[in-house]
Short mmCIF file of C-alpha atoms and ligand atoms in Angstrom, two decimals:
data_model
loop_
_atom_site.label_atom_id
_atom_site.label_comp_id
_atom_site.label_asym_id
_atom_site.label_seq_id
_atom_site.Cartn_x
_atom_site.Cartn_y
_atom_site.Cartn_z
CA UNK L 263 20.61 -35.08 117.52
CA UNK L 264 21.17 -32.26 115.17
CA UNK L 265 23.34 -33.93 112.99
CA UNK L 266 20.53 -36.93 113.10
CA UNK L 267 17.89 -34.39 111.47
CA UNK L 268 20.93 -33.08 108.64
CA UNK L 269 21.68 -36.59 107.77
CA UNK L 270 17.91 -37.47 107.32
CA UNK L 271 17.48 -34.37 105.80
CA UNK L 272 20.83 -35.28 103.24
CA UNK L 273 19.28 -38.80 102.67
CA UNK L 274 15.85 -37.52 101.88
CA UNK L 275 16.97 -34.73 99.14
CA UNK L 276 18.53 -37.47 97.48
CA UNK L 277 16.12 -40.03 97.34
CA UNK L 278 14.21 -37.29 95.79
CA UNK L 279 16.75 -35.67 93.35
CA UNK L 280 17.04 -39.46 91.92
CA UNK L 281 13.31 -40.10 90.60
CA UNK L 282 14.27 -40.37 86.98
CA UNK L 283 11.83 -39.14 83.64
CA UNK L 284 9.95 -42.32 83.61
CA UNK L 285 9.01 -41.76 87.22
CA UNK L 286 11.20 -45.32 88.34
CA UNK L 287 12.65 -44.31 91.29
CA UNK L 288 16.22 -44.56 90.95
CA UNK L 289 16.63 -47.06 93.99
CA UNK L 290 14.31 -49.14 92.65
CA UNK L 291 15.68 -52.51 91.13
CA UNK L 292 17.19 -53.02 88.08
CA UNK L 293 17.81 -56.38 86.22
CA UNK L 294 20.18 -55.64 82.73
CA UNK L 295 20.32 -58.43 80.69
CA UNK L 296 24.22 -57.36 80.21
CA UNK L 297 24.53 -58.82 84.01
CA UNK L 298 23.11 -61.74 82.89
CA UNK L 299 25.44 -62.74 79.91
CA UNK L 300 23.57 -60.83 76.97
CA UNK L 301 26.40 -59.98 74.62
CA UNK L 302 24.05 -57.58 72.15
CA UNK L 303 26.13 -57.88 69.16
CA UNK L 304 23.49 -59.01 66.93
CA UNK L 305 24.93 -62.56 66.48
CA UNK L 306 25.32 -64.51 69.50
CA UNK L 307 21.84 -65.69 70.57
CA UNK L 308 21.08 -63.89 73.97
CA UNK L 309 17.68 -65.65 74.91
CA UNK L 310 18.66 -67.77 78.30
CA UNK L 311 20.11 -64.32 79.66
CA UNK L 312 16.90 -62.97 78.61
CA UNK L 313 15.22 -65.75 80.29
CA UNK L 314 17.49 -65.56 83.36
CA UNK L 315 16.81 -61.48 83.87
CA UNK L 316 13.46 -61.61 83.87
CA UNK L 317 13.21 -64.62 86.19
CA UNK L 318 15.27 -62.45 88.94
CA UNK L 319 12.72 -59.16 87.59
CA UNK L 320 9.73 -61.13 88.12
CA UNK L 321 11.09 -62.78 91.54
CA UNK L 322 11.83 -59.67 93.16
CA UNK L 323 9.29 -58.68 95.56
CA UNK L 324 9.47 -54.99 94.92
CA UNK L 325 10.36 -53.64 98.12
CA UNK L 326 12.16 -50.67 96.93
CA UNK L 327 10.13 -49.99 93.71
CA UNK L 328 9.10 -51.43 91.20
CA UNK L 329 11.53 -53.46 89.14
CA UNK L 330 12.96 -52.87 85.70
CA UNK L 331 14.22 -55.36 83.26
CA UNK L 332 16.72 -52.86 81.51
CA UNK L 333 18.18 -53.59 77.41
CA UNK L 334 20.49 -51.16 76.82
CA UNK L 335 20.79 -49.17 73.98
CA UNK L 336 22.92 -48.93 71.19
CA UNK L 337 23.12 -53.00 71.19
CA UNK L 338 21.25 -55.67 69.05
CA UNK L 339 20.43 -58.60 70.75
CA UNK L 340 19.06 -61.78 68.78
CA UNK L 341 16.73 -64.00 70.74
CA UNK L 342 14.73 -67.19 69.79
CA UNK L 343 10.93 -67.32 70.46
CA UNK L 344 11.07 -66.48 74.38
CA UNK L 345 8.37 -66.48 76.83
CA UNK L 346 8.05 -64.00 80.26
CA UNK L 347 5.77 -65.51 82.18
CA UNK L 348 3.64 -64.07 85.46
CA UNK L 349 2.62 -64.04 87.63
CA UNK L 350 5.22 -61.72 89.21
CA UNK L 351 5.71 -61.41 92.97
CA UNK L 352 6.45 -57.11 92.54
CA UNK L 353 2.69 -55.62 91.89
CA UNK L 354 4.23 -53.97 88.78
CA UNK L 355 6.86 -54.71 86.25
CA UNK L 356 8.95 -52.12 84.01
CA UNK L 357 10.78 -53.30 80.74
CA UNK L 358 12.73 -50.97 79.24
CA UNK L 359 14.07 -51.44 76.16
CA UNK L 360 16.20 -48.77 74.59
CA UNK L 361 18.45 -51.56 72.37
CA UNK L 362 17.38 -53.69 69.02
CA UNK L 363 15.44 -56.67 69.80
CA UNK L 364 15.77 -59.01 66.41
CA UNK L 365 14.66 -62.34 65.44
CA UNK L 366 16.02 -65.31 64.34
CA UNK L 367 17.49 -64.80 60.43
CA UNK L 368 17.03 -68.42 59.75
CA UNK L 369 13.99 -70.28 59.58
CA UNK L 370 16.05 -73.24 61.05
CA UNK L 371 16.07 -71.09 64.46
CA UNK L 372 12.78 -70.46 65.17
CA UNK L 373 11.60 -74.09 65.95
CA UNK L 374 10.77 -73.51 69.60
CA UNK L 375 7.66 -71.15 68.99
CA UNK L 376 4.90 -73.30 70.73
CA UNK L 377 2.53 -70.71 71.48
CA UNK L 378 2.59 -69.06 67.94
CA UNK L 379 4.74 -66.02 68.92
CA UNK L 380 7.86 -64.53 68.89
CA UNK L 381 7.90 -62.63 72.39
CA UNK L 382 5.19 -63.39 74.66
CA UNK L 383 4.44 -62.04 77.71
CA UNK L 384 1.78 -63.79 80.09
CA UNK L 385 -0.13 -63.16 83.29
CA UNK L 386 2.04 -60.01 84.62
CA UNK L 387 -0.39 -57.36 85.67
CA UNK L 388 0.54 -53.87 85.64
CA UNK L 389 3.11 -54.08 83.34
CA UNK L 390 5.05 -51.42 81.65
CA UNK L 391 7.00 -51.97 78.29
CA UNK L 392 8.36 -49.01 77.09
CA UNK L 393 11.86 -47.38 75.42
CA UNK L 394 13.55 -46.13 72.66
CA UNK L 395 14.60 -49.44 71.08
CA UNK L 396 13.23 -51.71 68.09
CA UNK L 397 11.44 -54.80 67.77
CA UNK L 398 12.27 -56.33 64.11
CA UNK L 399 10.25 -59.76 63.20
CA UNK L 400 12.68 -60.87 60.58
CA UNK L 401 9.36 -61.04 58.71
CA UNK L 402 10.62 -61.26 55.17
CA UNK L 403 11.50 -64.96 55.89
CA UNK L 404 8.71 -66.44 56.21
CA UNK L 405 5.39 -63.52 55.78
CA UNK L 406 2.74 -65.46 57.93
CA UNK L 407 4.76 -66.79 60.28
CA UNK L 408 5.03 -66.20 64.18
CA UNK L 409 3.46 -63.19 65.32
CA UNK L 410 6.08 -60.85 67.05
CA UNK L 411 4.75 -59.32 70.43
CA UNK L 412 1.99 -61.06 72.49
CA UNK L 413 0.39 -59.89 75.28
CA UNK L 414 -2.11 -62.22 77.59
CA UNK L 415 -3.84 -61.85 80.93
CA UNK L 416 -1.74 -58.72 81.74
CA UNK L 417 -4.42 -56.23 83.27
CA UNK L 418 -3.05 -52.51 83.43
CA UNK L 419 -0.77 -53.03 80.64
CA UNK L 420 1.25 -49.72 79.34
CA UNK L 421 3.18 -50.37 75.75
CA UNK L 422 5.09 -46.88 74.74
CA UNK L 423 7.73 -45.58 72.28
CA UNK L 424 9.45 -48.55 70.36
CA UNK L 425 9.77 -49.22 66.95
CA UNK L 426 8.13 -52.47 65.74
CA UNK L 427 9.12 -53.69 62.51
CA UNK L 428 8.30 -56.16 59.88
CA UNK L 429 6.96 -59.25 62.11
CA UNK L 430 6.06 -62.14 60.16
CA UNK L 431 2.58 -61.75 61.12
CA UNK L 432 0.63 -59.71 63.29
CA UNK L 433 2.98 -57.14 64.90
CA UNK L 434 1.14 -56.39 68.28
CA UNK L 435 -1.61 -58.96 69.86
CA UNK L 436 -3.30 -58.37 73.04
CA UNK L 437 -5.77 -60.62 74.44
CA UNK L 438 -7.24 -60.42 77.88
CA UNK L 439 -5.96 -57.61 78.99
CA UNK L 440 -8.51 -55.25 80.84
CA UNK L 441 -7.35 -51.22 81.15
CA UNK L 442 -4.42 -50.93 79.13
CA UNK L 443 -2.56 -47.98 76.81
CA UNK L 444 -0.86 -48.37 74.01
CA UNK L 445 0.30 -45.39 72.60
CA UNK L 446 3.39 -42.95 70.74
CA UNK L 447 4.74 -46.05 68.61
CA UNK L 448 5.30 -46.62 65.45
CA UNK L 449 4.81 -50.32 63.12
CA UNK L 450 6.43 -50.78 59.82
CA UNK L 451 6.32 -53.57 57.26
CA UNK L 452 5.84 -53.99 53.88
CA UNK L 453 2.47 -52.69 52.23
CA UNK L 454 3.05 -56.28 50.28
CA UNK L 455 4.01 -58.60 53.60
CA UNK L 456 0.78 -60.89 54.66
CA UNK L 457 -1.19 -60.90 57.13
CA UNK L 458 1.07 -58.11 59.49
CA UNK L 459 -1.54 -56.89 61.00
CA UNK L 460 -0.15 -54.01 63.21
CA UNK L 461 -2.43 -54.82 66.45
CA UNK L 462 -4.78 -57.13 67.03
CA UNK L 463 -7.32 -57.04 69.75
CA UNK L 464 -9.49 -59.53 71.24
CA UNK L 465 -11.31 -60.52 74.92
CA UNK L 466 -9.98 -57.38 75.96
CA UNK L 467 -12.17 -54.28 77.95
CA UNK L 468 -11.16 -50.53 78.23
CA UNK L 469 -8.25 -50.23 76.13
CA UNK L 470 -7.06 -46.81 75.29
CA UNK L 471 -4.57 -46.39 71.93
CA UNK L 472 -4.02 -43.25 70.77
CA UNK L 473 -1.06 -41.57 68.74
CA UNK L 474 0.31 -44.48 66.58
CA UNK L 475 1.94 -44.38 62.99
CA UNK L 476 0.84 -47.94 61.35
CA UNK L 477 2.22 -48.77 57.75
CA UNK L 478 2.07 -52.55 57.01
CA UNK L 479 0.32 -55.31 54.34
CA UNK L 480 -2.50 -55.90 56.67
CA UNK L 481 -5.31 -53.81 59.36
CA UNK L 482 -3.85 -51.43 61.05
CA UNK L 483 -5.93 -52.30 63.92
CA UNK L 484 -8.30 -55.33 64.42
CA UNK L 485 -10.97 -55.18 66.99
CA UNK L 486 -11.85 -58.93 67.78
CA UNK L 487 -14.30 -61.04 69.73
CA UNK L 488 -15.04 -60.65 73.77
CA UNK L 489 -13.57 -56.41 73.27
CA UNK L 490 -15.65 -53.08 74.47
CA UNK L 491 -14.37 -50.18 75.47
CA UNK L 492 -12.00 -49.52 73.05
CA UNK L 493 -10.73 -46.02 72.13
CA UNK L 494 -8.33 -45.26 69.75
CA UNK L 495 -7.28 -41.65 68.87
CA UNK L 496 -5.04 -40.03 66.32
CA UNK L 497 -3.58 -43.15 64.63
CA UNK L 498 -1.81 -42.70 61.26
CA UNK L 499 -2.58 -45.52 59.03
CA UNK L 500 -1.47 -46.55 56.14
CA UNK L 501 -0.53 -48.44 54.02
CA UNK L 502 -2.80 -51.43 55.21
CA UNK L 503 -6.32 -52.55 55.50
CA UNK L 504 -7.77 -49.70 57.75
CA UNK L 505 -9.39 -50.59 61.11
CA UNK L 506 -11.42 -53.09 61.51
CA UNK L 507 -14.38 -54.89 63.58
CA UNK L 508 -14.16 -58.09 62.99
CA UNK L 509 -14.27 -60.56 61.40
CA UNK L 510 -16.99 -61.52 64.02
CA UNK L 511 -18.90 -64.83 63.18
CA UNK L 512 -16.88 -67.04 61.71
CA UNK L 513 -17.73 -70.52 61.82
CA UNK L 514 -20.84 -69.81 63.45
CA UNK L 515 -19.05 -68.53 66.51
CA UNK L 516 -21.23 -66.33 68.74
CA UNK L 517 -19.11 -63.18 69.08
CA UNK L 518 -19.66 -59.44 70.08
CA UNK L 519 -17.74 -56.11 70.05
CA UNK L 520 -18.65 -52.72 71.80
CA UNK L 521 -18.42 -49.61 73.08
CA UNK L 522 -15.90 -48.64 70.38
CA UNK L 523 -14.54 -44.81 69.40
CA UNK L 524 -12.40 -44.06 66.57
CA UNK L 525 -11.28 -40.51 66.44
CA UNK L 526 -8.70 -38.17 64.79
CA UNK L 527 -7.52 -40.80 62.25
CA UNK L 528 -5.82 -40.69 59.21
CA UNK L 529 -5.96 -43.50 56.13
CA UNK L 530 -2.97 -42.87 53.57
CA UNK L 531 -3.65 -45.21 50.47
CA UNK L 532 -5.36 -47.91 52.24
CA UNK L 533 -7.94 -50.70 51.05
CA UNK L 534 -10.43 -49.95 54.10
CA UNK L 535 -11.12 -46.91 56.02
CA UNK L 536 -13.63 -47.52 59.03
CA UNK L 537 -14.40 -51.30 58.56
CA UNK L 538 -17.16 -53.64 59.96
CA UNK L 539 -16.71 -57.39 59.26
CA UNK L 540 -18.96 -60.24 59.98
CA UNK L 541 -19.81 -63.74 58.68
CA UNK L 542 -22.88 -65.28 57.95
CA UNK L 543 -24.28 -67.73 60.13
CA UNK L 544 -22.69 -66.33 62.95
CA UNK L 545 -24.28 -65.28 66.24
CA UNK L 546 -23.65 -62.00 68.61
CA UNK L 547 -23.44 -57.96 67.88
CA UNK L 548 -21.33 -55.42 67.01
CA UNK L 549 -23.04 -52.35 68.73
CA UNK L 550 -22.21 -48.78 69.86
CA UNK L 551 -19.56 -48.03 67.23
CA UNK L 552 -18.43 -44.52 66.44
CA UNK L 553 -15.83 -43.31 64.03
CA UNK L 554 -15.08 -39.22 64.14
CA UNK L 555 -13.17 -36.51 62.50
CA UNK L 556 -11.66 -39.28 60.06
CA UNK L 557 -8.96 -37.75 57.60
CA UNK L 558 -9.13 -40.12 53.79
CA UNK L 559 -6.51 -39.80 51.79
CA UNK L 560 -7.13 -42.21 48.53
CA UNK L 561 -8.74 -45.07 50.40
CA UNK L 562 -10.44 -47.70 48.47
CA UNK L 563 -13.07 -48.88 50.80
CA UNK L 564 -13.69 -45.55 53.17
CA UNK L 565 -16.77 -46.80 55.04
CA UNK L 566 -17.46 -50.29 54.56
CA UNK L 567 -19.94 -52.71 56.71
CA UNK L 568 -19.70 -56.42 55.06
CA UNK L 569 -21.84 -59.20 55.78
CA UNK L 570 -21.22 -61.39 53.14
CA UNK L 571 -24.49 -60.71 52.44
CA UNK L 572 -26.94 -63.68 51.66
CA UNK L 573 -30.38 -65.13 53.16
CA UNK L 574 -28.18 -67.07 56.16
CA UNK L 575 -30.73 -67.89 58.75
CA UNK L 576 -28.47 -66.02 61.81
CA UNK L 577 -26.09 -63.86 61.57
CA UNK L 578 -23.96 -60.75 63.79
CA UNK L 579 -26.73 -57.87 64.50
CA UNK L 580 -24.81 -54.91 63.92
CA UNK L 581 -26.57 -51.52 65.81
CA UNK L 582 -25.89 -48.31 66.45
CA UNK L 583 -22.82 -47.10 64.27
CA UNK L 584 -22.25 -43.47 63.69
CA UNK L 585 -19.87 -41.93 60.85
CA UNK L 586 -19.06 -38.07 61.80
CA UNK L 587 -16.81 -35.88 60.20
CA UNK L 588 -15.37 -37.84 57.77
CA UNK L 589 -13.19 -35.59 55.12
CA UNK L 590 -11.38 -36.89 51.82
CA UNK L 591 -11.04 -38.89 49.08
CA UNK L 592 -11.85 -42.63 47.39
CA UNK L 593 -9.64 -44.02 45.18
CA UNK L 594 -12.66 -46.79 43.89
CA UNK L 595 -16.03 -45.51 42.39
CA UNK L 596 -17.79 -46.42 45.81
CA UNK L 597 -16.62 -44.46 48.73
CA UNK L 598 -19.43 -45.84 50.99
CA UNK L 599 -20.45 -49.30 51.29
CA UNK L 600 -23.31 -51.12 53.65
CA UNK L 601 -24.02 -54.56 52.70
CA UNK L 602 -25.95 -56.37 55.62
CA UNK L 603 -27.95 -59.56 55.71
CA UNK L 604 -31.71 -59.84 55.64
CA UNK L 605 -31.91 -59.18 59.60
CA UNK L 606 -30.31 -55.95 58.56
CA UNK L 607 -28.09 -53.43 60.18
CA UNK L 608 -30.11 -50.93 62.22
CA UNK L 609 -29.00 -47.81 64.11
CA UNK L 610 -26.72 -46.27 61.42
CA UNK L 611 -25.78 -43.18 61.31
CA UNK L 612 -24.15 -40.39 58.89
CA UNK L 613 -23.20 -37.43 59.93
CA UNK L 614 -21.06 -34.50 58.11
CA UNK L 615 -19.53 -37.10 55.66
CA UNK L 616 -18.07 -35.46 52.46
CA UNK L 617 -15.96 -38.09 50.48
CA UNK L 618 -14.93 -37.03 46.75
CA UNK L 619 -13.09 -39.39 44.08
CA UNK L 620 -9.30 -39.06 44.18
CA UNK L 621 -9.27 -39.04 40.77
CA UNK L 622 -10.17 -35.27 39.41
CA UNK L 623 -13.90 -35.30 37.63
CA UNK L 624 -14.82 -38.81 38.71
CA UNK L 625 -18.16 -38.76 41.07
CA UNK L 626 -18.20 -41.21 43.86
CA UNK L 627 -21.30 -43.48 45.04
CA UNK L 628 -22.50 -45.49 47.95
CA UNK L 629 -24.33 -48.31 48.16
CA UNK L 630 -26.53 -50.11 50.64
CA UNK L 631 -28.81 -53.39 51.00
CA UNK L 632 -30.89 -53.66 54.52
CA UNK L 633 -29.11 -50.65 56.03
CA UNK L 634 -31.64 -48.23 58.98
CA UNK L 635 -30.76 -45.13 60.09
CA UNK L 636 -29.71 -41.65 58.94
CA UNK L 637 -27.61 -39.70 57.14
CA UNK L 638 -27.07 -36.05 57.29
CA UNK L 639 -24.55 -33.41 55.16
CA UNK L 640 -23.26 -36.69 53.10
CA UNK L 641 -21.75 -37.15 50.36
CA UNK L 642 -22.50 -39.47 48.72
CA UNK L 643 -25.75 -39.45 49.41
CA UNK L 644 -26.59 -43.01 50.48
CA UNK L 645 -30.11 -44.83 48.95
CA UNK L 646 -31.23 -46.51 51.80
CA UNK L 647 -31.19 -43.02 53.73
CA UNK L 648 -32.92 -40.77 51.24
C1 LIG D 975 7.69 -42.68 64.81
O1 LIG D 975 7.86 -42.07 63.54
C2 LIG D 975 7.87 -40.65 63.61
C3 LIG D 975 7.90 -40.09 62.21
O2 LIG D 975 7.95 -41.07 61.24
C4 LIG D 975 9.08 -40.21 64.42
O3 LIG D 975 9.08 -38.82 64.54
C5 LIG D 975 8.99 -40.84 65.81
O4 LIG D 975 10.14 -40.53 66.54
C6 LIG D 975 8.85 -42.34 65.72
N1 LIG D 975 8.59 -42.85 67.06
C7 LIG D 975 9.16 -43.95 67.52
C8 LIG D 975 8.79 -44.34 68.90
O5 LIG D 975 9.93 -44.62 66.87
C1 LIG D 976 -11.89 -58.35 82.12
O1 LIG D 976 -13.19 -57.82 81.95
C2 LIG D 976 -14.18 -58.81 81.70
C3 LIG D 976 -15.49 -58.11 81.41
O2 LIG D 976 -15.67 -56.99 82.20
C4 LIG D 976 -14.29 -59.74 82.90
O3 LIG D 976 -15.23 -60.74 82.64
C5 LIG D 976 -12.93 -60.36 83.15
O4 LIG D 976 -12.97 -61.12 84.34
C6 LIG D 976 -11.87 -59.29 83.31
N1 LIG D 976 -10.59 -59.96 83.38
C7 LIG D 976 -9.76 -59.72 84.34
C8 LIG D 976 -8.52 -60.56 84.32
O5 LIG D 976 -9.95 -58.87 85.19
C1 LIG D 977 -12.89 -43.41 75.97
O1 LIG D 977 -13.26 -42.06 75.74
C2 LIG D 977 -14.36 -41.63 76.53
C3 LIG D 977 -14.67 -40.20 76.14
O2 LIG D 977 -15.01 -40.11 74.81
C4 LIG D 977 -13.98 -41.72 78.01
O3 LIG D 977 -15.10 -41.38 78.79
C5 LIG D 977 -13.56 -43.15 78.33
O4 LIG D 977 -13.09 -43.21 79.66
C6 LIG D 977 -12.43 -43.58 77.41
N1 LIG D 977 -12.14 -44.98 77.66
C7 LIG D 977 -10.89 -45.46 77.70
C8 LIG D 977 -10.73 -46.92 77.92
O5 LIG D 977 -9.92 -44.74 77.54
C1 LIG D 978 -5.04 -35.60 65.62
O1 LIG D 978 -4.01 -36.48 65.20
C2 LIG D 978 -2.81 -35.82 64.81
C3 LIG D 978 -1.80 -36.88 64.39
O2 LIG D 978 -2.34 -37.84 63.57
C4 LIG D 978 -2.24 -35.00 65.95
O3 LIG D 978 -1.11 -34.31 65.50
C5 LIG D 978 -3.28 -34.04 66.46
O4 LIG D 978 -2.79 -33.39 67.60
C6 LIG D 978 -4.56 -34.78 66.81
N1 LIG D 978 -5.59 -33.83 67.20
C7 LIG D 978 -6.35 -34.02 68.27
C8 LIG D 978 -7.38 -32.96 68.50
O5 LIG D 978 -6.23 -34.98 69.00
C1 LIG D 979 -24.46 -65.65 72.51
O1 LIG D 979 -23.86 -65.54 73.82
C2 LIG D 979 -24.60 -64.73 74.72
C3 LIG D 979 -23.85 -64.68 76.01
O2 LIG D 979 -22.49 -64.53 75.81
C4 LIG D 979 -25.98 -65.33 74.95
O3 LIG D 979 -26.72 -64.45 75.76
C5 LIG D 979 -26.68 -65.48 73.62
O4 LIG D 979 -27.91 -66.13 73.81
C6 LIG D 979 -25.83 -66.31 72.66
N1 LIG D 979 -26.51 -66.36 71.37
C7 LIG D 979 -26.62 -67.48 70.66
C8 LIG D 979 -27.36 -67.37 69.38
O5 LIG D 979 -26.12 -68.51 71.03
C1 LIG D 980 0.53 -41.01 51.78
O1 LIG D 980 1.29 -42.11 51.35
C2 LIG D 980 2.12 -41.79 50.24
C3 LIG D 980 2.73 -43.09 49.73
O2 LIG D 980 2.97 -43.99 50.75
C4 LIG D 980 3.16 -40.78 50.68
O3 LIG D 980 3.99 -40.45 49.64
C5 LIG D 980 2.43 -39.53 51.19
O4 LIG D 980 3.37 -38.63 51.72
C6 LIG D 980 1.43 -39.87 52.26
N1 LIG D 980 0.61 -38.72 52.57
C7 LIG D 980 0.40 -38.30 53.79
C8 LIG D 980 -0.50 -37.11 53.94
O5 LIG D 980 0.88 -38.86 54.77
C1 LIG D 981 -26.55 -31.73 59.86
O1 LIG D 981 -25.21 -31.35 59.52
C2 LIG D 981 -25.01 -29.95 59.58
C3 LIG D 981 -23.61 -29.69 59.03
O2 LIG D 981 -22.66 -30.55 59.59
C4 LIG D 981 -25.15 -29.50 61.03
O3 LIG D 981 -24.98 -28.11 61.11
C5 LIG D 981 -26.56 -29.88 61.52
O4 LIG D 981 -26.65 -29.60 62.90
C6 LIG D 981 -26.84 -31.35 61.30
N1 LIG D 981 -28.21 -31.63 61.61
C7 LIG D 981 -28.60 -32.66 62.34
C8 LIG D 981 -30.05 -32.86 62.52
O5 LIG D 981 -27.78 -33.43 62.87
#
């Protein structure tokens, strides 16, 4: 009996000594695409062991914790467009990448990419991509391409610590995806490549991003249709197009976005700051917006709304944005920017805004048509407000 409770006892202290740092339980399953025929040199195409790992990931029931599709570090492995699909039979799903994903280097490769993107992962719930590895788009073969990562129906998702680089088009897309993280990861591409947007957001509720470095040729973050509850804290942006809600309305599309906070962001050299976008003739809001303690550093467009303003019978109402805390510079002569239609933008709100010219002795304006609301402690002072 007593040596019963010590070998319990023996078994227990190591089930606990072997919980590793990203709280996986060591006993818990792992799939390595290795096992499954991945050679990782960079060359040989590794997809159908890919394909093959996650099959066994997503089949296992996750008895004994939660299982991990493992790609080991210090590899490269080359894959064609690939598709993990849910659902999954485990309630949760780790990926861990710690090794170079990379995409095809010739256009002649990448024919299989039905649903418009590189990597795509669909209907897993709870899932948890994380890792010290890379994610490289091949971009510069064809800017405008695939995008690289997508994410669909996967509730709970948690995206952490990999490098993305130079996707041929938007880096990052999530749709449909309610109460999900993304956060400490960085996105590169060229300040020149097209439309690599770094990530783009749409039909998706409570999202939290926060501590991101984004430097590509497009937004650093887009806020599409169908999304509310988004914050997103101490991003690093630029080069790119800023953040942006919208474009809402296009094509007459009934569209909203709300329930948004921007805070603690920085905009290095970018052509917008804090962006609203919407098209005339369009239907739905964008409402509840608030942008905070924003850090400019020569941005073109620092506070913009853009309605494409004309006499359009309908268009997106756009209500209740505030502006706080907004320190730094313009590199055009107007640092602030509200052009709505004639139903007008209402609700708008200035607070502790101080935005100087990045060139030395230039003044900075703002300008306005059909903007309501306040302004306090800005500069520039904005006609609409005064
Ligand atoms: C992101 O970039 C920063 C500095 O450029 C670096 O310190 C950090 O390790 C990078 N993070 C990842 C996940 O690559
Ligand atoms: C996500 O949230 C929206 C709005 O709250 C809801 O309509 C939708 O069913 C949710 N999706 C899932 C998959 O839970
Ligand atoms: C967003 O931040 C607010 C506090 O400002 C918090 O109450 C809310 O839960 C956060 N939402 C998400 C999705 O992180
Ligand atoms: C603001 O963001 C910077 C990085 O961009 C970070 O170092 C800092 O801790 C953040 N501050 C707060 C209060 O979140
Ligand atoms: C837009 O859709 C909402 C519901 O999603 C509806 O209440 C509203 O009437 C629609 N507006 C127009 C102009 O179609
Ligand atoms: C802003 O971007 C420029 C050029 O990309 C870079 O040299 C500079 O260090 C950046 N400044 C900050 C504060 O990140
Ligand atoms: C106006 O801004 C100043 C400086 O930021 C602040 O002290 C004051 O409380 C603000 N007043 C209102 C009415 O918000």
């Amino acid at each position: 009996m007593q040596g019963f409770v010590v070998a319990m006892y023996l078994v227990l202290v190591a089930a606990l000594s072997t919980i590793s740092s990203h709280g996986i339980v060591a006993s818990s399953p792992t799939f390595d695409v290795i096992n499954y025929g991945a050679i990782g040199d960079g060359a040989n195409d590794d997809t159908q062991a890919f394909v093959k790992a996650w099959g066994d990931t997503c089949g296992d029931a996750g008895a004994q914790g939660p299982p991990t599709l493992v790609v080991p570090g210090g590899k490269q492995f080359k894959l064609s467009s690939v598709s993990f699909q849910g659902p999954c039979k485990s309630s949760s799903i780790f990926v861990q990448i710690d090794g170079k994903l990379v995409a095809p280097s010739s256009l002649r490769e990448w024919t299989a990419c039905p649903s418009g993107s590189w990597l795509v992962f669909q209907k897993v719930t709870n899932l948890n991509v994380n890792g010290l590895g890379q994610v490289d788009g091949q971009g510069s073969l064809w800017w405008g391409g695939a995008k690289a990562l997508a994410f669909s129906d996967c509730d709970n998702l948690v995206v952490s610590g990999l490098q993305h680089i130079n996707s041929p088009k938007n880096h990052i897309s999530i749709q449909h995806c309610n109460g999900s993280t993304i956060s400490n990861l960085n996105i590169t591409a060229p300040e020149t490549s097209p439309n690599t947007d770094g990530i783009d957001i749409s039909n998706t509720n409570q999202l939290n991003i926060h501590d991101l470095n984004i430097q590509t040729g497009d937004d650093c973050i887009a806020i599409n249709a169908g999304s509310s509850y988004i914050n997103i804290t101490s991003v690093s942006c630029g080069p790119g197009h800023g953040i942006s809600i919208g474009s809402l309305g296009a094509n007459g599309a009934n569209e909203t976005v709300e329930e948004v906070q921007v805070r603690n962001c920085t905009f290095n050299g970018t052509t917008n700051g804090a962006r609203i976008k919407t098209w005339q003739g369009g239907s739905g809001y964008a409402k509840s917006i608030t942008f905070d303690q924003i850090t400019l550093n020569a941005v073109k467009n620092p506070i913009i709304i853009d309605q494409f303003y004309t006499n359009a019978e309908s268009s997106v109402v756009v209500s209740g944005v505030t502006y706080t805390g907004f320190r730094g510079t313009s590199s055009s002569d107007e640092a602030i920017t509200l052009s709505c239609c004639s139903v007008g933008c209402s609700d708008i709100i200035l607070d502790n805004v101080q935005i100087t010219s990045s060139t030395p002795g230039k003044t900075v304006t703002a300008s306005c048509q059909n903007a309501h609301g306040s302004s306090n402690s800005t500069t520039p002072p904005v006609p609409c407000f005064t």
